[in-house]
PDB file of N, CA and C in Angstrom:
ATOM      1  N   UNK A1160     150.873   1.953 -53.802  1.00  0.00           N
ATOM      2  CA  UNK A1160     151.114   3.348 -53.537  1.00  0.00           C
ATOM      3  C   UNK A1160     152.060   3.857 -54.609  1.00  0.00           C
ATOM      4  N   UNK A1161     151.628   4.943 -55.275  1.00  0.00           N
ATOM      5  CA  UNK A1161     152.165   5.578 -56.673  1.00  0.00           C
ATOM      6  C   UNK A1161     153.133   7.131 -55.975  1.00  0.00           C
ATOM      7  N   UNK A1162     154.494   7.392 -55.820  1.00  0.00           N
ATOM      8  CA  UNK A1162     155.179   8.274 -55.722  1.00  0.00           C
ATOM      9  C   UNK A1162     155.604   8.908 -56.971  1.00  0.00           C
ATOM     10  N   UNK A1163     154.928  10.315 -56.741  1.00  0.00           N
ATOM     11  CA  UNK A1163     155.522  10.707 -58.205  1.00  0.00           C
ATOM     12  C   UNK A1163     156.374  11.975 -57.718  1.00  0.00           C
ATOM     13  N   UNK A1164     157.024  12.745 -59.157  1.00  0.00           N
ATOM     14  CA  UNK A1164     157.703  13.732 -58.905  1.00  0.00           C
ATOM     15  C   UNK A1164     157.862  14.627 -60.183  1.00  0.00           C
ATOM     16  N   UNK A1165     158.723  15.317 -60.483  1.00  0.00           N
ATOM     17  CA  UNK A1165     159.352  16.108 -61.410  1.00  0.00           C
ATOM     18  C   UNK A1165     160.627  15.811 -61.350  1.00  0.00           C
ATOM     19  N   UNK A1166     161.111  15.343 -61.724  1.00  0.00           N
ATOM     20  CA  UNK A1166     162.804  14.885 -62.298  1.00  0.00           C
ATOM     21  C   UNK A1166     163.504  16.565 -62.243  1.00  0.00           C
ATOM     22  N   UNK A1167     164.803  17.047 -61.051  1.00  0.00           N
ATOM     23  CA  UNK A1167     164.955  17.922 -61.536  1.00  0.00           C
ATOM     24  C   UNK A1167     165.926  18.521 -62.223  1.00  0.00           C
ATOM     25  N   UNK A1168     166.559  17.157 -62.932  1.00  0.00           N
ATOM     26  CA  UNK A1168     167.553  17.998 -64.018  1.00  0.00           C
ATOM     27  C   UNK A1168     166.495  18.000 -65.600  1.00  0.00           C
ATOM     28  N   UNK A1169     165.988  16.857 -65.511  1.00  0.00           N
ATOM     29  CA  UNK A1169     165.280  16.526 -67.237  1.00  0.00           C
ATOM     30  C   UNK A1169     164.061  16.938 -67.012  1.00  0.00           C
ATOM     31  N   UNK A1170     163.444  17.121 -66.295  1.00  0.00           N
ATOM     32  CA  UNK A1170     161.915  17.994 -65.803  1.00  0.00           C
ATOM     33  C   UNK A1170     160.880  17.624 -66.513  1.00  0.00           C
ATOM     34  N   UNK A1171     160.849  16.146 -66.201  1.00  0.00           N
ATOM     35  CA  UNK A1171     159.867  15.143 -66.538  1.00  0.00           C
ATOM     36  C   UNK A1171     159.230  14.420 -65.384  1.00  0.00           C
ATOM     37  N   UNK A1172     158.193  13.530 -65.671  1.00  0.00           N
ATOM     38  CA  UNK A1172     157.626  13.215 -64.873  1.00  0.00           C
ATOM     39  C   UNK A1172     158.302  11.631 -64.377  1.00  0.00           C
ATOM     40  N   UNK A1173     158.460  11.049 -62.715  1.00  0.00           N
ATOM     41  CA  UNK A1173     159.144   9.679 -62.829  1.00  0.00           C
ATOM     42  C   UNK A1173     157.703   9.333 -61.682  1.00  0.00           C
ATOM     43  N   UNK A1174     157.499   8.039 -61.968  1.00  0.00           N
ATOM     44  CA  UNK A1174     156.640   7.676 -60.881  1.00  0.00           C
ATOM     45  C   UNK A1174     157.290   6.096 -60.420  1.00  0.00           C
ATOM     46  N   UNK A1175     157.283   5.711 -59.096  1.00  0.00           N
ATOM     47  CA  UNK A1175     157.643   4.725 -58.743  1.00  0.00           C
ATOM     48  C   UNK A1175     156.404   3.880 -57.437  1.00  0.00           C
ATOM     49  N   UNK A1176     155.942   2.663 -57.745  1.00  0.00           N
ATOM     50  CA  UNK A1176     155.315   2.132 -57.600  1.00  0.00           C
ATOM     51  C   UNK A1176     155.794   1.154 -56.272  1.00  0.00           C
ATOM     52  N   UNK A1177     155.269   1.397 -54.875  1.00  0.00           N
ATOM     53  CA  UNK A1177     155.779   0.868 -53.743  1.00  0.00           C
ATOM     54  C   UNK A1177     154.313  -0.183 -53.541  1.00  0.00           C
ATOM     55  N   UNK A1178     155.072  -1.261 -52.718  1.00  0.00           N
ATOM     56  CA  UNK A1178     153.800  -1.630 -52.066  1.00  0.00           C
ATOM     57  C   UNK A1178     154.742  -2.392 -50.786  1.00  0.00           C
ATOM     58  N   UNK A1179     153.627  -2.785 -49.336  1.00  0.00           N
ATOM     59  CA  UNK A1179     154.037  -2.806 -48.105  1.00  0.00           C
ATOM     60  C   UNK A1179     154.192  -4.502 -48.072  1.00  0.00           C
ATOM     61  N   UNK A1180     154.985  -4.817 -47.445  1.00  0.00           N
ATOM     62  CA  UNK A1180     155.130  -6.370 -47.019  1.00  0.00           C
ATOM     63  C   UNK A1180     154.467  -6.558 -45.603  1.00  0.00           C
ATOM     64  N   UNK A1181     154.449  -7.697 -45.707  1.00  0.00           N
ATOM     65  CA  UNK A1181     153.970  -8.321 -44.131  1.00  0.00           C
ATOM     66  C   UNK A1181     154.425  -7.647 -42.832  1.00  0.00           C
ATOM     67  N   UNK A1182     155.723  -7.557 -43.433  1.00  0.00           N
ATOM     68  CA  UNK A1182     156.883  -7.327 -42.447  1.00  0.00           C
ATOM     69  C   UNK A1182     156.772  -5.896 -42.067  1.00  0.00           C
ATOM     70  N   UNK A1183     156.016  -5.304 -42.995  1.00  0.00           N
ATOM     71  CA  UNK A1183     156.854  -3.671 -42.884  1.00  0.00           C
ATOM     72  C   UNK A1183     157.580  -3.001 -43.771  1.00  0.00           C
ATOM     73  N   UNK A1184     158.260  -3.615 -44.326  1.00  0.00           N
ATOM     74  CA  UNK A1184     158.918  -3.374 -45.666  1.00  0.00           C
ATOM     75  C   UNK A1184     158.328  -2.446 -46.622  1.00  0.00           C
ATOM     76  N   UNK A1185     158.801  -1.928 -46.981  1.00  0.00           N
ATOM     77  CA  UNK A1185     158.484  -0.943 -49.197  1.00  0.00           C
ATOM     78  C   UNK A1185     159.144  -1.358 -49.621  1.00  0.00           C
ATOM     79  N   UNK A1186     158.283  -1.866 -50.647  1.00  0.00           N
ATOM     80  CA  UNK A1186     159.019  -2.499 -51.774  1.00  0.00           C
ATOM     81  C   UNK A1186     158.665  -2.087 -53.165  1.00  0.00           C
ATOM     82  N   UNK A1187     159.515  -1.337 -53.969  1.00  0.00           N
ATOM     83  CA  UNK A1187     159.646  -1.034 -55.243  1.00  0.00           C
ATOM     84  C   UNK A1187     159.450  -1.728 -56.075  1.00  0.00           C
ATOM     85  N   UNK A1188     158.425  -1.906 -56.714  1.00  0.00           N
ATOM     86  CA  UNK A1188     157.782  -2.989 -57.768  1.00  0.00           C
ATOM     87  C   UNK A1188     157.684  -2.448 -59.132  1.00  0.00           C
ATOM     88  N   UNK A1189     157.890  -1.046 -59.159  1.00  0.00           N
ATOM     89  CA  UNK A1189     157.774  -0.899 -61.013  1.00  0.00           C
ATOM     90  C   UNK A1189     158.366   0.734 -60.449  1.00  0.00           C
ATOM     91  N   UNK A1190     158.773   1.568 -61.650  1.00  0.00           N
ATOM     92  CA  UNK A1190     159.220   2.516 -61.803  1.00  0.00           C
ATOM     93  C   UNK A1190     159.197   2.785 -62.945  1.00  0.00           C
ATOM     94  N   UNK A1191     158.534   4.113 -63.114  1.00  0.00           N
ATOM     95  CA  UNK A1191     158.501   4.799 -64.450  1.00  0.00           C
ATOM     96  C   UNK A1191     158.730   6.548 -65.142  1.00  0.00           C
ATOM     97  N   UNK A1192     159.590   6.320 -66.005  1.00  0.00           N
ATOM     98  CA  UNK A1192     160.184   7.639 -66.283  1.00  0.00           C
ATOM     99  C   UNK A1192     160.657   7.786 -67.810  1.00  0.00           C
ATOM    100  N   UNK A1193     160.854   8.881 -68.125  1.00  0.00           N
ATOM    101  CA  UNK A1193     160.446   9.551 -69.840  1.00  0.00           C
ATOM    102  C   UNK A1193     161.977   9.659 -70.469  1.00  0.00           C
ATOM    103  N   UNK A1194     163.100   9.505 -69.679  1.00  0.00           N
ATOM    104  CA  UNK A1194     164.481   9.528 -70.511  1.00  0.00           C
ATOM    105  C   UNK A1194     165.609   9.411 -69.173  1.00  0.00           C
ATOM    106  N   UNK A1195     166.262   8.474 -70.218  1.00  0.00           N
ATOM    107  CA  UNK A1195     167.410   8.401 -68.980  1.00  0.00           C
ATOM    108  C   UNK A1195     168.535   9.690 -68.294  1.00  0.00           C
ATOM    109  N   UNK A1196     168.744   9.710 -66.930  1.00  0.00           N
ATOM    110  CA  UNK A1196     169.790  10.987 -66.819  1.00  0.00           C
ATOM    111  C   UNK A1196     169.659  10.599 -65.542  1.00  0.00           C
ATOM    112  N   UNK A1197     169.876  11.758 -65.321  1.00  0.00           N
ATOM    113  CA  UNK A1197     170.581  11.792 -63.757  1.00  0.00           C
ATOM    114  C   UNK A1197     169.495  10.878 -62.841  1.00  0.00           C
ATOM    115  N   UNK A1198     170.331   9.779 -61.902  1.00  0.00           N
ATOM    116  CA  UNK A1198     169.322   9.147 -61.100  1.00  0.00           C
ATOM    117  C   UNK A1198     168.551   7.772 -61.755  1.00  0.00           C
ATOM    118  N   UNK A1199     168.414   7.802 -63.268  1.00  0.00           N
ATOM    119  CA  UNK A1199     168.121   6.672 -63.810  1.00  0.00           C
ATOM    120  C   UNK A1199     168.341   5.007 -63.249  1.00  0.00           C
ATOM    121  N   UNK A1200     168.136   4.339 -63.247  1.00  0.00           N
ATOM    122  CA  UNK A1200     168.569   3.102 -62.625  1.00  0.00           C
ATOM    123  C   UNK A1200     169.453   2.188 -63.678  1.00  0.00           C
ATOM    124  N   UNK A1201     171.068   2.389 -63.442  1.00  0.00           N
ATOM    125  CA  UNK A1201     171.885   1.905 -64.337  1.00  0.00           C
ATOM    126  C   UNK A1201     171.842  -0.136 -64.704  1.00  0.00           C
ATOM    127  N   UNK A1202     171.465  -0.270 -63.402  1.00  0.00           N
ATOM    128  CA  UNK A1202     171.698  -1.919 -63.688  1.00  0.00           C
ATOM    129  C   UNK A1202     169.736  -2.408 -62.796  1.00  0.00           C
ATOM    130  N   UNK A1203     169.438  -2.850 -63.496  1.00  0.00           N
ATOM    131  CA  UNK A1203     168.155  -3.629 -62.445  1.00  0.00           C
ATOM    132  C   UNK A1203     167.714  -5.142 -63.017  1.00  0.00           C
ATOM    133  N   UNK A1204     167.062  -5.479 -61.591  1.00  0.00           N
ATOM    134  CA  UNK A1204     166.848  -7.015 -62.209  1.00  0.00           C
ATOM    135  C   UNK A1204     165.216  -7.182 -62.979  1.00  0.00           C
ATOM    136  N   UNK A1205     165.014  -5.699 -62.857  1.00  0.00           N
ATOM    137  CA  UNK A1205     163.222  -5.772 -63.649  1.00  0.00           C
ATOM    138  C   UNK A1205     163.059  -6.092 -64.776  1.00  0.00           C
ATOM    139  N   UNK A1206     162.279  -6.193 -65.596  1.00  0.00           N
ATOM    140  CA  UNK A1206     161.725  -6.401 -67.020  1.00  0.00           C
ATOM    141  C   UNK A1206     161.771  -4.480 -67.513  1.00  0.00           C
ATOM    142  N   UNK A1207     161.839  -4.565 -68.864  1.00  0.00           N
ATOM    143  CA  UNK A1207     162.051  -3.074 -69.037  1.00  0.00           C
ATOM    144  C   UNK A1207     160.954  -3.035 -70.547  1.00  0.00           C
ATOM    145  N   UNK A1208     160.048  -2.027 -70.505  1.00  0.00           N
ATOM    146  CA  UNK A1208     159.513  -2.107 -71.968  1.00  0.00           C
ATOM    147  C   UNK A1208     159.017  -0.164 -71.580  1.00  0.00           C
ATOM    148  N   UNK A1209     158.945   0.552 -73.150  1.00  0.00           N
ATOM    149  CA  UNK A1209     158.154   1.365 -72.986  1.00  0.00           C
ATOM    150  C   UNK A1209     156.711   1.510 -73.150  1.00  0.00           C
ATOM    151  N   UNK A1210     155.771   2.058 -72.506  1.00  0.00           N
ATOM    152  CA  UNK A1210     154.531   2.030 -72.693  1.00  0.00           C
ATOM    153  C   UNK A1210     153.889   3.547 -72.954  1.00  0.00           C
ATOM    154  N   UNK A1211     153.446   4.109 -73.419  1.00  0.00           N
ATOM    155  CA  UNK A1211     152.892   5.674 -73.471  1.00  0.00           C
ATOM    156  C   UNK A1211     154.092   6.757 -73.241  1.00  0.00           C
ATOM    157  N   UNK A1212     155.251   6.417 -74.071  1.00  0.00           N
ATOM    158  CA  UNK A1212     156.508   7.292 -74.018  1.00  0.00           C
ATOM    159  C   UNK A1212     157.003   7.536 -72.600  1.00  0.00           C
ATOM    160  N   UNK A1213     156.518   6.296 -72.097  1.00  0.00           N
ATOM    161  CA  UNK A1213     157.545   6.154 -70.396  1.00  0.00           C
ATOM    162  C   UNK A1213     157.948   4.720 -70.655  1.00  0.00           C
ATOM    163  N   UNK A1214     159.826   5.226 -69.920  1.00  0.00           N
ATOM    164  CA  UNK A1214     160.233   3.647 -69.956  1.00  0.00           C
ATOM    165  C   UNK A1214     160.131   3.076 -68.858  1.00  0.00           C
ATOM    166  N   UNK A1215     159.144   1.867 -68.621  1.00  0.00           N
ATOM    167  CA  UNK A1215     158.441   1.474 -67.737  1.00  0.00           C
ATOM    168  C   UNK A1215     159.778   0.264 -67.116  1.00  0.00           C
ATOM    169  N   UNK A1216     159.650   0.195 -65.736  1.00  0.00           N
ATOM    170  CA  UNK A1216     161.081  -0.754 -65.424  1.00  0.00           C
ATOM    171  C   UNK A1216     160.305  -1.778 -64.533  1.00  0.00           C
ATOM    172  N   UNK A1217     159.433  -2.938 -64.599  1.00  0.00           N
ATOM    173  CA  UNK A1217     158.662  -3.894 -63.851  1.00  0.00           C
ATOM    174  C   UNK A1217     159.089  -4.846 -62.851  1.00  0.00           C
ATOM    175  N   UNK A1218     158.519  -5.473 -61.892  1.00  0.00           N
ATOM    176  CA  UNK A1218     159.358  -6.237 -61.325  1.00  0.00           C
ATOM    177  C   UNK A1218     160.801  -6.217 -60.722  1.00  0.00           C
ATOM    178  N   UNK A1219     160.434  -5.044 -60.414  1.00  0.00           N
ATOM    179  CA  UNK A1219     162.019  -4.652 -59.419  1.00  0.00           C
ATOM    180  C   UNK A1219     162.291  -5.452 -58.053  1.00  0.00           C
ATOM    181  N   UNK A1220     160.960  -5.494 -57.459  1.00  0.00           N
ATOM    182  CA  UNK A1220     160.973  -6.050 -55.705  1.00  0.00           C
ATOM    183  C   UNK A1220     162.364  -5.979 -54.789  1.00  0.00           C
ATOM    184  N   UNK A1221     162.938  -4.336 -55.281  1.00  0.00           N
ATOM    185  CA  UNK A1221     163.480  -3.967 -54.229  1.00  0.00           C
ATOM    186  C   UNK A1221     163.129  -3.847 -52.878  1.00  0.00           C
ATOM    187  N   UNK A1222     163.720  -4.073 -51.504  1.00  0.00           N
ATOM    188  CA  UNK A1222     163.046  -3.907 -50.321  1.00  0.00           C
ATOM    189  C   UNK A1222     163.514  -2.699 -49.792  1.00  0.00           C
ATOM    190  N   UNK A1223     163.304  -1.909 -49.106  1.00  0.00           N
ATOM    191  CA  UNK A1223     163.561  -0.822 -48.555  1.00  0.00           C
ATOM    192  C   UNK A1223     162.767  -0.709 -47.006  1.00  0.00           C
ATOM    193  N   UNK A1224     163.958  -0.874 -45.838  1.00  0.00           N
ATOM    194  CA  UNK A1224     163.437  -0.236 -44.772  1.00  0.00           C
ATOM    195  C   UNK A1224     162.777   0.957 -44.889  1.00  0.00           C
ATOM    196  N   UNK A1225     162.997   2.092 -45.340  1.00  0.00           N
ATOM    197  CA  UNK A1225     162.667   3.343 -45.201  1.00  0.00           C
ATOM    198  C   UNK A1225     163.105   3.989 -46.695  1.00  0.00           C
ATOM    199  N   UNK A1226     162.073   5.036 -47.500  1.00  0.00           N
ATOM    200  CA  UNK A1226     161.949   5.536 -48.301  1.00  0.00           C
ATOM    201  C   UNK A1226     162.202   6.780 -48.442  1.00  0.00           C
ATOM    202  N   UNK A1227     163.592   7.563 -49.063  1.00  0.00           N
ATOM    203  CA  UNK A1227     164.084   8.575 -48.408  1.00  0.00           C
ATOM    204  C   UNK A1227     164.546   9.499 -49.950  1.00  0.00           C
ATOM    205  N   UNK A1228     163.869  11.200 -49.346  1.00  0.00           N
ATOM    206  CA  UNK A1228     164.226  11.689 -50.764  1.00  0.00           C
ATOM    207  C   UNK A1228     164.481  13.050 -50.027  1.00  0.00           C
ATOM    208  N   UNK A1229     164.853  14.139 -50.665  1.00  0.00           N
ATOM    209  CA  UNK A1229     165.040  15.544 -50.283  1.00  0.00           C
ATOM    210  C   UNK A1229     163.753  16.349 -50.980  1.00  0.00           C
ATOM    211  N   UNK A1230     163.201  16.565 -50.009  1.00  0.00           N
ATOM    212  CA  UNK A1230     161.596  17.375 -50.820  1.00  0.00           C
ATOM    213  C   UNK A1230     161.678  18.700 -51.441  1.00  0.00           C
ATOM    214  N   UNK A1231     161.444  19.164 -52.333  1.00  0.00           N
ATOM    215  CA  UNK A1231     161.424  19.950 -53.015  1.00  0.00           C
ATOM    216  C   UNK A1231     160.017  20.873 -53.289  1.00  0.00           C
ATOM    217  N   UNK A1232     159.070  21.790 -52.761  1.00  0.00           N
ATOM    218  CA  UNK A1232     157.819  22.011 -53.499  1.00  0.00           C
ATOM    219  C   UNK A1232     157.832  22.242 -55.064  1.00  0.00           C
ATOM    220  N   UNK A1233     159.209  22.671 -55.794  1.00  0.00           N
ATOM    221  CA  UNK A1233     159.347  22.834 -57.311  1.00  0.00           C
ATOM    222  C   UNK A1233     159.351  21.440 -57.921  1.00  0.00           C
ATOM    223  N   UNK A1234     158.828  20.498 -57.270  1.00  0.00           N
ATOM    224  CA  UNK A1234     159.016  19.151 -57.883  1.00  0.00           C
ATOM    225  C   UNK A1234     157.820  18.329 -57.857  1.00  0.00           C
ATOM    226  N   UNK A1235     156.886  19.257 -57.056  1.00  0.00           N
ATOM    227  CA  UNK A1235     155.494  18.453 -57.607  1.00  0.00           C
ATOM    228  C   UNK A1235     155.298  17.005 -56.960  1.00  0.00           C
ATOM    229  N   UNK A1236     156.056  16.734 -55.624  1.00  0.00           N
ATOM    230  CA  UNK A1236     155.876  15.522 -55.037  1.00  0.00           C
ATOM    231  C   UNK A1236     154.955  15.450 -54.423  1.00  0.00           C
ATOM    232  N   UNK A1237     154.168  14.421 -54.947  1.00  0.00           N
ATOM    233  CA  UNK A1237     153.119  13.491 -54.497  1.00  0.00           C
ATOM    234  C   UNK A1237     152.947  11.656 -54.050  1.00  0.00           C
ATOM    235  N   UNK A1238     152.443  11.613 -53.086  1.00  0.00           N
ATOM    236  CA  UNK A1238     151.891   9.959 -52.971  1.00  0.00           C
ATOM    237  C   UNK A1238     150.482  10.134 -53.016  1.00  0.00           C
ATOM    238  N   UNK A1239     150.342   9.083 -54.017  1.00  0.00           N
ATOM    239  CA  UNK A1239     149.073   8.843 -54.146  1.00  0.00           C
ATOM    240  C   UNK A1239     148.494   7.036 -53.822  1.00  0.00           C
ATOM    241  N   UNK A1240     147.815   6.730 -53.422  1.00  0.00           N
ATOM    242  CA  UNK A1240     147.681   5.695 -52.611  1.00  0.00           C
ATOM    243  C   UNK A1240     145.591   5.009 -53.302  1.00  0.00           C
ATOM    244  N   UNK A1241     146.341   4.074 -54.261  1.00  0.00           N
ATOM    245  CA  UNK A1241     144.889   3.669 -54.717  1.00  0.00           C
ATOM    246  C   UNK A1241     144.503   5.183 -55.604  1.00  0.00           C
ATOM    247  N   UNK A1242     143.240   5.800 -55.682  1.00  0.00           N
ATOM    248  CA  UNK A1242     143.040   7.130 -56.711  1.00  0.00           C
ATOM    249  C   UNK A1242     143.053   7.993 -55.867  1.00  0.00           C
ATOM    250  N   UNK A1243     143.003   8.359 -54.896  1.00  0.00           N
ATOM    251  CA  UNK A1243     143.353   9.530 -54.006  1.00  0.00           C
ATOM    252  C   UNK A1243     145.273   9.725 -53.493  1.00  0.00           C
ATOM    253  N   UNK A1244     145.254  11.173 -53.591  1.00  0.00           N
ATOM    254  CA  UNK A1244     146.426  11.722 -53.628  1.00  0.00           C
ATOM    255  C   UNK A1244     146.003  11.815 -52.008  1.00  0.00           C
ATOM    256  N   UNK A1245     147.497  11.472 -51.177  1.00  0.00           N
ATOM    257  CA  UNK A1245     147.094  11.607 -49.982  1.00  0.00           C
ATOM    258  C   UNK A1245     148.582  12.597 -49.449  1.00  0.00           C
ATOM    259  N   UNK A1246     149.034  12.901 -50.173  1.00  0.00           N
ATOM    260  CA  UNK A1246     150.451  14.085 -49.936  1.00  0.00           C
ATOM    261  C   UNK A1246     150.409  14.632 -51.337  1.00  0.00           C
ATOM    262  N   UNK A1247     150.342  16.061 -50.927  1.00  0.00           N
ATOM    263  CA  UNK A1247     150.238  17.145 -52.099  1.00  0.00           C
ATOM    264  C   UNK A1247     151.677  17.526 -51.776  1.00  0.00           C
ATOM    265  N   UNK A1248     152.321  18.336 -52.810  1.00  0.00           N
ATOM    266  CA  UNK A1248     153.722  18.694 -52.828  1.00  0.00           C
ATOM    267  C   UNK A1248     153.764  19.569 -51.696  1.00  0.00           C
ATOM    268  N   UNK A1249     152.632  20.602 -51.291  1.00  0.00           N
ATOM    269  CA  UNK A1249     153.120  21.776 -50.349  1.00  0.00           C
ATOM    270  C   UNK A1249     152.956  21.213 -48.734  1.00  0.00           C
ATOM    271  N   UNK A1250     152.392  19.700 -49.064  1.00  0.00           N
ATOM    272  CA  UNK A1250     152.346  19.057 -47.436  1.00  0.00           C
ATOM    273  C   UNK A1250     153.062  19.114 -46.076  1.00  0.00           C
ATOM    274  N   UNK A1251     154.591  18.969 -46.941  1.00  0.00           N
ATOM    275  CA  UNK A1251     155.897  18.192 -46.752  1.00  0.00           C
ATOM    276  C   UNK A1251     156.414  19.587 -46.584  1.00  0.00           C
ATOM    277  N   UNK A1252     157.598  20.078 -45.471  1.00  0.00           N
ATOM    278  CA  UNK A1252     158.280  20.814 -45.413  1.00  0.00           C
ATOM    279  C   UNK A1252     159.310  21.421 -46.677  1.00  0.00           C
ATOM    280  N   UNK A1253     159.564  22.155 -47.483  1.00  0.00           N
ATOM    281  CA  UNK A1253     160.016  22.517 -48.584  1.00  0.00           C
ATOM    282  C   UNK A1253     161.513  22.223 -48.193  1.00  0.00           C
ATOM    283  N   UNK A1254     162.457  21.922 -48.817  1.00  0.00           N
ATOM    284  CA  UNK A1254     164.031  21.983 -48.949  1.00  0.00           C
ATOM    285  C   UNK A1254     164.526  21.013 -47.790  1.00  0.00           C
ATOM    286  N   UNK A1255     163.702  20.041 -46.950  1.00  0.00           N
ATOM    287  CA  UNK A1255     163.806  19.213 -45.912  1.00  0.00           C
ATOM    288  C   UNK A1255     164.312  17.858 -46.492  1.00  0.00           C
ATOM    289  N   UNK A1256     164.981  17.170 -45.783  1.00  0.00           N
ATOM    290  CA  UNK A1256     165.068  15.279 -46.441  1.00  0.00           C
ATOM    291  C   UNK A1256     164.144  14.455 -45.534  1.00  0.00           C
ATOM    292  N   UNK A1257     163.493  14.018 -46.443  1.00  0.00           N
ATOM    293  CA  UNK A1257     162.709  13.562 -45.566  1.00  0.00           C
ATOM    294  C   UNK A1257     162.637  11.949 -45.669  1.00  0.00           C
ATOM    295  N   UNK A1258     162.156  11.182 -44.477  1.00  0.00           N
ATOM    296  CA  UNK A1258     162.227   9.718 -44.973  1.00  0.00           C
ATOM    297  C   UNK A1258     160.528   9.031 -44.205  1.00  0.00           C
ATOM    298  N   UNK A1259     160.502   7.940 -44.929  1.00  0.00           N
ATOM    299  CA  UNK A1259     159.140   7.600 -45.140  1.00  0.00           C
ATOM    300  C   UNK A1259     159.029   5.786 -44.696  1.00  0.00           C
ATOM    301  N   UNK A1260     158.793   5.510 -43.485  1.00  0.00           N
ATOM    302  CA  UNK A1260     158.490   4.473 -43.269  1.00  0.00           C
ATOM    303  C   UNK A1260     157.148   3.712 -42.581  1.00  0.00           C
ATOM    304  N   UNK A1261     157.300   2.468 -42.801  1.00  0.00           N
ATOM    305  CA  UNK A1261     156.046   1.745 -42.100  1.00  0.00           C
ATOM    306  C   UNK A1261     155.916   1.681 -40.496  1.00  0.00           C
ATOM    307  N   UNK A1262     154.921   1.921 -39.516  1.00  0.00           N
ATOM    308  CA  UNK A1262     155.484   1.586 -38.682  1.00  0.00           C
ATOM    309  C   UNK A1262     154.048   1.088 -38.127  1.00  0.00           C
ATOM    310  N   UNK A1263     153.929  -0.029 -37.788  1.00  0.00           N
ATOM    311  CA  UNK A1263     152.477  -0.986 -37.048  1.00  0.00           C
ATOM    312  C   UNK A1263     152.390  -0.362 -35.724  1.00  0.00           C
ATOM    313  N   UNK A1264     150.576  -0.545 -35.359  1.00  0.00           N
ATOM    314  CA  UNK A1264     150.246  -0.222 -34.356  1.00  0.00           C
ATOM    315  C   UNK A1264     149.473  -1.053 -33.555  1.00  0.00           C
ATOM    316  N   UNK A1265     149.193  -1.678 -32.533  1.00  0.00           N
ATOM    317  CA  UNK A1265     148.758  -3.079 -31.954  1.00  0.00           C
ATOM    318  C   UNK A1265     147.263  -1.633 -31.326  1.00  0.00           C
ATOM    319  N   UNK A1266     146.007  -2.493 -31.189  1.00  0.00           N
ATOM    320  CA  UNK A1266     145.025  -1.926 -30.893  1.00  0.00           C
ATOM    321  C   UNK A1266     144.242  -3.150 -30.208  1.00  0.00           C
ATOM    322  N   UNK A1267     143.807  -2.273 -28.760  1.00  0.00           N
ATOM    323  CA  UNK A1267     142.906  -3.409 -27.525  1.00  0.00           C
ATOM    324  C   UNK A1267     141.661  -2.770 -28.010  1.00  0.00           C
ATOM    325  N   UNK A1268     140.950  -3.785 -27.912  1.00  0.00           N
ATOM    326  CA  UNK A1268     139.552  -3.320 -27.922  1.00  0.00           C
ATOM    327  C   UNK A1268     138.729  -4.317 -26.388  1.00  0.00           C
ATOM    328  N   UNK A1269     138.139  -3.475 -25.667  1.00  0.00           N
ATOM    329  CA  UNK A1269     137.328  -4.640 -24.711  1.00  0.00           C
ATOM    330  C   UNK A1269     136.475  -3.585 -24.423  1.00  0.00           C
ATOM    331  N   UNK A1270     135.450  -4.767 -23.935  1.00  0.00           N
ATOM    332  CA  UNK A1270     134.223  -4.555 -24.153  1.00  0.00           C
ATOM    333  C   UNK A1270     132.920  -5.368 -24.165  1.00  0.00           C
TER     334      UNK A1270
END
């Protein structure tokens, strides 16, 4: 799952790359963005290279209970999940914080 945005002091594009654990978990596996500033990630244990004038940050496997940002519609936030965008920026309540977690659902079937 690909989270992207508009950076809004440097008003570039950052995308950060989640995927789900067994458990439930998000976990931050790559992150990518066009110049360092506000919000940048000062210390990480990833691999760092640039690729297509983004500095790409790999192998993060941060865990995160819950995935939490302040939504903005001037910021162009999207999740996109595999090639379909499945949250368009105007989805999400405008000027709200919003947070984003896993949560399992057990299903009976009989019959």
């Amino acid at each position: 799952m690909d989270v992207s945005w508009t950076h809004s002091v440097e008003h570039t594009p950052w995308v950060e790359t989640l995927r789900i654990s067994e458990d439930g978990d998000l976990i931050m596996v790559e992150t990518q963005f066009q110049s360092y500033g506000a919000g940048a990630p000062e210390n990480t244990s990833g691999t760092v290279s640039i690729e297509d004038g983004f500095i790409v940050i790999s192998g993060i496997n941060e865990v995160y209970e819950t995935y939490n940002w302040f939504h903005s519609h001037h910021a162009d936030f999207t999740i996109t999940v595999g090639d379909e965008t499945t949250i368009e920026p105007t989805d999400l309540p405008d000027q709200t914080a919003i947070e984003m977690k896993v949560e399992r659902s057990l299903f009976y079937f009989s019959g």
